[in-house]
């Protein structure tokens, strides 16, 4: 093990990644303790060529076919020799200060497998991505386009989305978002990393439950924030929604069905 930190980003033609890399270059500079690994899942050649322009600032890994989010991260995280890593979406912006402080948090507590920040929209509002439980009804309710229906279940959605997490202290949580997560790589490897049966969606929930099953904790910190340029692809794209449904079925088959 060495004292460097791995940043793992998986991409497939993700349009925000160049803003993300430019932000990291500004925040980290050309010499830092962070190694930025990009795993490209068979993007277009012009996209690859643009990534290659970042030169030695990134370590670029290429796949001939797109095998999914979890697969890409596993290819990086199961092979690096660092103790800590950051699972980092190609649409997330962060400061070096926030990065460094989350690394210190995970180093300070032996039972921590992961640290998750408060996730914000670009306008500063909160994205409620933490989960304490999962069931079919709440998941599908989020796809209902009628606000009047959602308003009827606002209290239930508030509980489901963990909107009551305090802003003045850290909290232990059951499931955090894979858009950004600082992890202990030894513990990640111990639970087998990401389950590659999930092409995308639910793989982060599955990983968090695996950490919990192994007896480890996940920490949520409201003091460190990231901006997630969230596009809710499954809400807008029929193919992505189909992938979402397939992953949901796999998740509940694995962890037990809970409908309400």
Coordinates of C-alpha atoms in Angstrom, one line a residue, residues 85-190:
X85 CA -10.0 5.7 -3.3
X86 CA -12.8 8.0 -4.6
X87 CA -15.6 6.6 -6.7
X88 CA -16.3 9.6 -8.8
X89 CA -19.0 10.2 -11.4
X90 CA -18.0 12.0 -14.7
X91 CA -20.5 14.7 -13.8
X92 CA -19.3 15.8 -10.4
X93 CA -17.5 19.0 -9.3
X94 CA -15.6 19.2 -6.0
X95 CA -12.9 21.3 -4.3
X96 CA -9.6 19.9 -3.1
X97 CA -10.4 21.0 0.4
X98 CA -13.6 18.9 0.5
X99 CA -11.6 15.9 -1.0
X100 CA -8.9 16.2 1.6
X101 CA -11.3 16.5 4.5
X102 CA -13.2 13.4 3.5
X103 CA -10.0 11.4 3.2
X104 CA -9.1 12.5 6.7
X105 CA -12.6 11.3 7.9
X106 CA -12.2 7.8 6.6
X107 CA -8.6 7.6 7.9
X108 CA -9.8 8.6 11.4
X109 CA -12.3 5.7 11.9
X110 CA -11.2 2.1 11.4
X111 CA -14.8 0.8 10.9
X112 CA -15.6 3.2 8.1
X113 CA -15.9 1.6 4.7
X114 CA -17.1 4.8 2.9
X115 CA -17.7 8.5 3.4
X116 CA -20.4 10.3 1.4
X117 CA -20.8 14.1 1.0
X118 CA -23.8 16.2 0.8
X119 CA -24.8 16.3 -2.9
X120 CA -25.9 19.6 -4.5
X121 CA -27.5 20.7 -7.7
X122 CA -25.7 23.4 -9.6
X123 CA -28.1 26.0 -8.1
X124 CA -27.1 25.0 -4.6
X125 CA -30.2 23.0 -3.7
X126 CA -29.9 19.5 -2.2
X127 CA -30.1 16.3 -4.1
X128 CA -31.6 13.8 -1.6
X129 CA -29.7 10.6 -2.6
X130 CA -29.1 9.0 0.8
X131 CA -31.3 5.9 1.5
X132 CA -32.1 4.1 4.7
X133 CA -34.5 1.6 3.0
X134 CA -35.6 0.6 -0.4
X135 CA -38.9 -0.7 -1.6
X136 CA -40.7 -0.9 -5.0
X137 CA -43.4 1.6 -4.3
X138 CA -41.1 4.5 -3.3
X139 CA -38.8 3.8 -6.2
X140 CA -41.6 3.9 -8.7
X141 CA -43.3 6.9 -7.0
X142 CA -40.3 9.0 -8.0
X143 CA -41.1 8.4 -11.7
X144 CA -44.7 9.6 -11.4
X145 CA -44.8 12.9 -13.4
X146 CA -47.8 14.3 -11.5
X147 CA -46.8 16.6 -8.6
X148 CA -50.3 16.3 -7.1
X149 CA -49.7 12.5 -6.6
X150 CA -46.3 13.1 -5.1
X151 CA -47.7 15.7 -2.7
X152 CA -50.1 13.0 -1.3
X153 CA -47.1 10.9 -0.4
X154 CA -44.7 13.8 0.6
X155 CA -44.2 12.6 4.1
X156 CA -43.3 9.1 2.9
X157 CA -41.0 10.5 0.2
X158 CA -39.3 12.7 2.7
X159 CA -38.5 9.6 4.9
X160 CA -37.4 7.6 1.8
X161 CA -35.1 10.4 0.7
X162 CA -33.7 11.0 4.2
X163 CA -34.5 14.7 4.0
X164 CA -34.2 14.9 7.8
X165 CA -30.5 14.3 8.0
X166 CA -28.9 16.9 10.2
X167 CA -26.8 19.7 8.7
X168 CA -24.8 20.3 11.9
X169 CA -23.2 16.9 12.4
X170 CA -22.2 13.8 10.6
X171 CA -24.5 10.7 10.5
X172 CA -24.1 7.0 9.9
X173 CA -26.3 5.9 7.0
X174 CA -27.3 2.7 5.3
X175 CA -26.8 3.6 1.7
X176 CA -25.1 6.6 0.0
X177 CA -24.9 7.6 -3.7
X178 CA -22.3 6.2 -6.0
X179 CA -22.0 9.5 -7.7
X180 CA -19.3 10.3 -5.2
X181 CA -18.0 8.1 -2.4
X182 CA -14.6 7.9 -0.6
X183 CA -13.9 4.2 0.1
X184 CA -11.4 2.0 2.0
X185 CA -10.1 -0.2 -0.8
X186 CA -9.3 -3.2 1.5
X187 CA -12.9 -3.3 2.6
X188 CA -14.1 -2.8 -1.0
X189 CA -12.1 -5.8 -2.0
X190 CA -13.2 -7.8 1.0

